[in-house]
Each structure stands twice: as C-alpha cells, then as structure tokens.
mmCIF file of C-alpha atoms and ligand atoms in Angstrom:
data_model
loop_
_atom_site.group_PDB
_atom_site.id
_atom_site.type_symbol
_atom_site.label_atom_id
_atom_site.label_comp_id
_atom_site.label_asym_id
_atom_site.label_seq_id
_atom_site.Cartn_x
_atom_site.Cartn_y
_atom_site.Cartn_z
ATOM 1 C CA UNK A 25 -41.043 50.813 2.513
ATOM 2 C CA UNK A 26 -41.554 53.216 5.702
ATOM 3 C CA UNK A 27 -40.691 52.364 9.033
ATOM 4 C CA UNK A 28 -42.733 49.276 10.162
ATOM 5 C CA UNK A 29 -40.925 49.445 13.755
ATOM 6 C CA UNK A 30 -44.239 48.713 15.488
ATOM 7 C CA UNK A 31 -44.676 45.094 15.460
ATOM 8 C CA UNK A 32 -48.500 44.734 16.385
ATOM 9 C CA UNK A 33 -47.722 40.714 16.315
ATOM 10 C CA UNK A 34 -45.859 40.358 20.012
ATOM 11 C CA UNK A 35 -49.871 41.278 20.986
ATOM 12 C CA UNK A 36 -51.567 38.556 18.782
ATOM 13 C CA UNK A 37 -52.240 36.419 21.579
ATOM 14 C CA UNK A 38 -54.481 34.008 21.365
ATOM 15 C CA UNK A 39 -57.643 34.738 23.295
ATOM 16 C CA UNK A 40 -56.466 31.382 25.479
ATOM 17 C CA UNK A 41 -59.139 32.127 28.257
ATOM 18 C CA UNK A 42 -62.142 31.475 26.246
ATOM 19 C CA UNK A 43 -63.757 28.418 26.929
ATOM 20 C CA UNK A 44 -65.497 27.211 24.175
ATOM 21 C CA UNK A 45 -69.327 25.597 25.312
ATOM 22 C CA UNK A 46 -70.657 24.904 21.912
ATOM 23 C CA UNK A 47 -69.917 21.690 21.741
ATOM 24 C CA UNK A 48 -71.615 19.571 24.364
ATOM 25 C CA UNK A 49 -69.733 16.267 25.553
ATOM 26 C CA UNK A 50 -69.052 13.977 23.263
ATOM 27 C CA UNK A 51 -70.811 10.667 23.333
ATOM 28 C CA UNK A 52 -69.181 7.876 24.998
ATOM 29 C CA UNK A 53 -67.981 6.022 21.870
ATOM 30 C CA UNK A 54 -66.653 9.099 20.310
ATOM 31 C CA UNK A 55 -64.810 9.892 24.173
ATOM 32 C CA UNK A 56 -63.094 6.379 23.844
ATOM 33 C CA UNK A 57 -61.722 6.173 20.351
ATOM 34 C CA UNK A 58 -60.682 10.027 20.947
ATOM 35 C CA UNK A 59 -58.895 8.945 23.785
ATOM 36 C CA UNK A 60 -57.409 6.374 22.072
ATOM 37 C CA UNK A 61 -55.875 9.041 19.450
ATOM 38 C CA UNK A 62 -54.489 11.058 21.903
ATOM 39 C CA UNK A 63 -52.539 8.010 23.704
ATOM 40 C CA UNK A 64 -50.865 6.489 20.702
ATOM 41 C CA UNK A 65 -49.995 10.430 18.681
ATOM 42 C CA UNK A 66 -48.271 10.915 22.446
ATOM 43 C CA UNK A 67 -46.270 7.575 22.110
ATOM 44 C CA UNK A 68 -45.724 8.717 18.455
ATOM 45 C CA UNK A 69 -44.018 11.813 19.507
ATOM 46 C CA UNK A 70 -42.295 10.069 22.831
ATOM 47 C CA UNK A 71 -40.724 7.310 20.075
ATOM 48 C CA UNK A 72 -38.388 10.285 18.311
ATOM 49 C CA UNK A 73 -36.693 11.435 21.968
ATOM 50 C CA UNK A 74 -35.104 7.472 22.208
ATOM 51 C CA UNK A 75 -32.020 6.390 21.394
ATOM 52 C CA UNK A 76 -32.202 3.142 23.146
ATOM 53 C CA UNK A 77 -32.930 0.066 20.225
ATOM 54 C CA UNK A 78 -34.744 -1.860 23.089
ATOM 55 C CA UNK A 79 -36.832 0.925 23.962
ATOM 56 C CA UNK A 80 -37.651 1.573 20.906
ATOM 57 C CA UNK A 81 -38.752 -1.744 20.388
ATOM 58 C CA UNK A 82 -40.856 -1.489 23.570
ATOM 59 C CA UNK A 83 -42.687 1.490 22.378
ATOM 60 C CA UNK A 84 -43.324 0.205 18.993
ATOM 61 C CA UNK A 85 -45.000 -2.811 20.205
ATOM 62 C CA UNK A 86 -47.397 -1.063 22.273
ATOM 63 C CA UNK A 87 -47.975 1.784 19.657
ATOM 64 C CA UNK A 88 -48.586 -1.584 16.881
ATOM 65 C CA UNK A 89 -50.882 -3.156 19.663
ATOM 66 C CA UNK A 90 -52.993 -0.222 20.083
ATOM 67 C CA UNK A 91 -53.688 0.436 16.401
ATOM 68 C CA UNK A 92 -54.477 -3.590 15.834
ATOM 69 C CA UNK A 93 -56.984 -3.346 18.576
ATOM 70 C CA UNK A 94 -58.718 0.520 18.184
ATOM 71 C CA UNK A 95 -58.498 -0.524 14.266
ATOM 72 C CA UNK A 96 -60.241 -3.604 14.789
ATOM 73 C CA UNK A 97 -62.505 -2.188 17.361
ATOM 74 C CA UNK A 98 -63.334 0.313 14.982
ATOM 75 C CA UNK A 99 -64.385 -1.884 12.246
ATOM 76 C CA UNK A 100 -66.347 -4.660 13.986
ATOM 77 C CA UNK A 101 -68.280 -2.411 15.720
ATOM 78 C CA UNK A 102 -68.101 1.381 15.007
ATOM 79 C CA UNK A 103 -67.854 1.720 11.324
ATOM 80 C CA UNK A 104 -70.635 -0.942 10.762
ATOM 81 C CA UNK A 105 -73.118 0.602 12.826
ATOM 82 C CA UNK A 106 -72.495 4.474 10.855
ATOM 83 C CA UNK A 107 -72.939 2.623 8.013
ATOM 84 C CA UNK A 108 -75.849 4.709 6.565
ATOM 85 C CA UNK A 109 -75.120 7.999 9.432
ATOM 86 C CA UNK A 110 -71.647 8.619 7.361
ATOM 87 C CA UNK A 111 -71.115 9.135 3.853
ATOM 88 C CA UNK A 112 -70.040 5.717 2.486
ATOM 89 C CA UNK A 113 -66.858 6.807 0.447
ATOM 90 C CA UNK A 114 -65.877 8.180 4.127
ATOM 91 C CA UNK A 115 -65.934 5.031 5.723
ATOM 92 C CA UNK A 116 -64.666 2.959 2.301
ATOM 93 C CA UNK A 117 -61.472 5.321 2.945
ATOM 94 C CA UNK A 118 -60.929 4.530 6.738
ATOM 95 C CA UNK A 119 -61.098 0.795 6.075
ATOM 96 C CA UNK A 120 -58.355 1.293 2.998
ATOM 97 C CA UNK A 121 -56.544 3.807 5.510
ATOM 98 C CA UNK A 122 -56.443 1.236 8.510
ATOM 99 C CA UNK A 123 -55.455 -1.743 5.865
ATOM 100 C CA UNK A 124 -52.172 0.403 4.833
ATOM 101 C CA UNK A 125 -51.761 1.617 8.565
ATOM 102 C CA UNK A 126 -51.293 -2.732 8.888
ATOM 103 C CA UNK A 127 -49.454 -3.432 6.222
ATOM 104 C CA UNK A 128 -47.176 -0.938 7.513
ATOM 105 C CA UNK A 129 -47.265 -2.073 11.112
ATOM 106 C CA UNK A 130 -46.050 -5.559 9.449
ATOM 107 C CA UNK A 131 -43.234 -4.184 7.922
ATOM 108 C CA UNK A 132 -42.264 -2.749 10.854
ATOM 109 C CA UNK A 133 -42.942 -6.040 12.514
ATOM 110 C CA UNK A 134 -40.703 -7.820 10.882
ATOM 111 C CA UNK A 135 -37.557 -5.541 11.207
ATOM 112 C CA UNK A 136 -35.514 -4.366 14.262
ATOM 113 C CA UNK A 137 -35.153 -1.022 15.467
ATOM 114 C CA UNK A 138 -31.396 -0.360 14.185
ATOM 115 C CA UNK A 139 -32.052 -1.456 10.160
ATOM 116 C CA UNK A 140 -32.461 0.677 7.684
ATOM 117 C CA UNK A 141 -35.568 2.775 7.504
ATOM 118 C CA UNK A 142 -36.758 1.323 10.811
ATOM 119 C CA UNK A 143 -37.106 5.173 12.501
ATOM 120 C CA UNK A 144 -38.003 6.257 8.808
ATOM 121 C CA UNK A 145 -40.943 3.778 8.508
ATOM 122 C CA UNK A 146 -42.685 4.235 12.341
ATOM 123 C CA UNK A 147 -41.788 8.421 11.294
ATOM 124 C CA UNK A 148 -44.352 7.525 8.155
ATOM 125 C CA UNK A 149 -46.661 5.007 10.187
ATOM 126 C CA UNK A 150 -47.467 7.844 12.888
ATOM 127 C CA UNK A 151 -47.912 10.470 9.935
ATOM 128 C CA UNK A 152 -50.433 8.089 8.451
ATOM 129 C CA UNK A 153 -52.174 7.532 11.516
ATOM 130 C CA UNK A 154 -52.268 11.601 12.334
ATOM 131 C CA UNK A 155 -53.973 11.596 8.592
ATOM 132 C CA UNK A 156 -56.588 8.792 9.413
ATOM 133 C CA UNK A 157 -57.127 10.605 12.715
ATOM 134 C CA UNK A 158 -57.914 14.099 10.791
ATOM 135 C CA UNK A 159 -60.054 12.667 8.582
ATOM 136 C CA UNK A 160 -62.536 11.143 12.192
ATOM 137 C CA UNK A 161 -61.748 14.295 14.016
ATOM 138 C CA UNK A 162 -62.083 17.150 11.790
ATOM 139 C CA UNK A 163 -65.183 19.053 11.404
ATOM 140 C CA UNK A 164 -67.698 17.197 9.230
ATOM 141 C CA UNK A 165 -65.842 14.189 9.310
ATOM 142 C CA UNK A 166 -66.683 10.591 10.471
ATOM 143 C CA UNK A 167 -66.917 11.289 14.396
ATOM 144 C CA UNK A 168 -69.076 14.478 13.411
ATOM 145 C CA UNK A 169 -71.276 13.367 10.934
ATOM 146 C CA UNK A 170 -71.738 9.834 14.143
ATOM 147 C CA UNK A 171 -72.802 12.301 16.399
ATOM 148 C CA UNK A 172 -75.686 13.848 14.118
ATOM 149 C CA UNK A 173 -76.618 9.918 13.458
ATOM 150 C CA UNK A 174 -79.190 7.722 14.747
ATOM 151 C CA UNK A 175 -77.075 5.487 16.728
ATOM 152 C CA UNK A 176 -77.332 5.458 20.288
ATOM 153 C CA UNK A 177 -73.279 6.428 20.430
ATOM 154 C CA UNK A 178 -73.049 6.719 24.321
ATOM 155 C CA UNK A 179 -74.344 2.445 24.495
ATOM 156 C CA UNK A 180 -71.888 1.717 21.679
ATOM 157 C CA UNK A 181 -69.460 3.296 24.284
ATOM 158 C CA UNK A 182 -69.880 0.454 26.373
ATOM 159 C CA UNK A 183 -69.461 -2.291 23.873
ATOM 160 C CA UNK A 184 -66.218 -0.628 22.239
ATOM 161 C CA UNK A 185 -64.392 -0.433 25.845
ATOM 162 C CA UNK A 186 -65.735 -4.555 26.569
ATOM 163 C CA UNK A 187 -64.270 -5.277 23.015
ATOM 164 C CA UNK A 188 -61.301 -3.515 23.541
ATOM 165 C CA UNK A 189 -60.521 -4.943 27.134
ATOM 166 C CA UNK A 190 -60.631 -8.379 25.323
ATOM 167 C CA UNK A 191 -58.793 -7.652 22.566
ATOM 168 C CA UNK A 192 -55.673 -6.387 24.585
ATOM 169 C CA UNK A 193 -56.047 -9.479 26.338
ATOM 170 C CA UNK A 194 -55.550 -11.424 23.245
ATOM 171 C CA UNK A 195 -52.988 -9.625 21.327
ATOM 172 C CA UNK A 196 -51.188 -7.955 23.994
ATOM 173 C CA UNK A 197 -51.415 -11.262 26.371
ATOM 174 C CA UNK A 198 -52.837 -9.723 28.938
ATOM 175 C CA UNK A 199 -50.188 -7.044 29.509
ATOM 176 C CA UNK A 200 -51.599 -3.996 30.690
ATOM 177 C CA UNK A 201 -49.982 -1.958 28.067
HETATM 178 FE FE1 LIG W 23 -59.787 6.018 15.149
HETATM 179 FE FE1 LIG W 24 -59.876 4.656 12.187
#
C-alpha cells in the first residue's frame, strides 16, 4: 500500500456546463404530469423540515389532493390512451402502484399528524410515490415508451390540464392549492 497522497477525486467534477440537446421538448402531456412530480417530491421533502402538527396537516392535504387528482388524471385519460404505445404489464403496475399510493393516502387520512407512525407513514407514502415516479420517468419507461407512441401527446396536454383544473375544483373546493 504506497503512498496514494494524490487524491485525483477533488477534480472529478462533473462536466456541469454541458447542456444536453438530445432530447427535444417534451410533449405537452408529458410537460404537465412532469411538472406535477416535481411539485408534490418538493412538498415531500418541505414536509420533514416542520415541526408544527397544523402545518403538517396543511401540507399533507395538499400533497393527498395532488396525488387524488394527477392519479386520477392519469388514469381517465393518460394511461387509457397508451394503452397499446406501452407495454401492458407497465401500465397494469402503475394502476396497482396508484391504488396502494390511495390506500395509503387514506390511512393517513384518517389519523392526525402527532399519532403514531403519522411522519413514518407520509416518510413511506412519498418513497412510494418517488418509486411510481421512476418507473414514468426513467429511460424506457411509461413517459418514454408515450413519446415513441402514436398519440398525439401535445393535444392530450390540453385535456389533462382542463381535467385537472376541474378536478381541484372538486376535491380541493376550489382552493387554489
Ligand atoms: Fe405520474
Ligand atoms: Fe402515475
């Protein structure tokens, strides 16, 4: 075991400045539920910096309204219409994935921030959710196997966000968030 003094790691930088332009823009759809991921892993990550019982309670209502209506947006419209683009036991696995994501949500639902396993089981929820989200996101997944599809996925944009709007009208009684 010589001298291994020179540390070459210190200089494995990442080559941060490269902009990657092979993928084009996504599609519209694939923009929105994206989005959607990004917003609700963030709230995920804000929920373990509170102490506060009410504020958690705050944030867990608008994480559990989010998934109920990008879950349900999801399978009324997405899912249905890659039916046939995306490998079937894919998309059999999201719909089992989103039913234990709910069941979960309903657990929660029924407790108060403050009982037992309340931070454990919204830990585990957003866990299960980064999972689900892998599984869309990650190369030759659901969202990439869409995008080679027939489906026009930039008009299916525009009924997901109409859908959506809705939706957070119903469940969330038309507060904004
Ligand atoms: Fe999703
Ligand atoms: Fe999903």
């Amino acid at each position: 075991m010589a001298t291994a003094a020179k540390s070459t790691t210190s200089s494995a930088r990442k080559s941060s400045g490269r902009k990657r332009r092979t993928a084009r823009r996504d599609p519209l759809s694939i923009r929105l539920l994206k989005q959607d991921h990004r917003e609700v892993e963030g709230w995920f990550d804000e929920y373990e910096q509170l102490e506060d019982d009410a504020e958690k309670l705050a944030l867990f209502n608008q994480i559990a309204l989010a998934l109920k209506v990008h879950t349900t947006i999801e399978e009324e419209i997405f899912y249905p219409e890659e039916r046939g683009d995306v490998e079937e036991d894919m998309l059999d696995e999201a719909y089992v994935e989103h039913d234990g994501a709910k069941k979960l949500i309903a657990e929660i639902e029924a407790m108060k921030p403050g009982d037992e396993f309340y931070d454990a089981k919204v830990k585990v929820l957003g866990e299960y959710i980064k999972h689900h989200v892998k599984e869309e996101e990650q190369p030759g997944g659901i969202f990439a196997q869409a995008k080679k599809g027939e489906e026009d996925l930039d008009a299916m944009g525009e009924r997901l966000k109409a859908r959506k709007e809705e939706l957070m009208a119903e469940l969330g009684g038309a507060k904004s968030h």
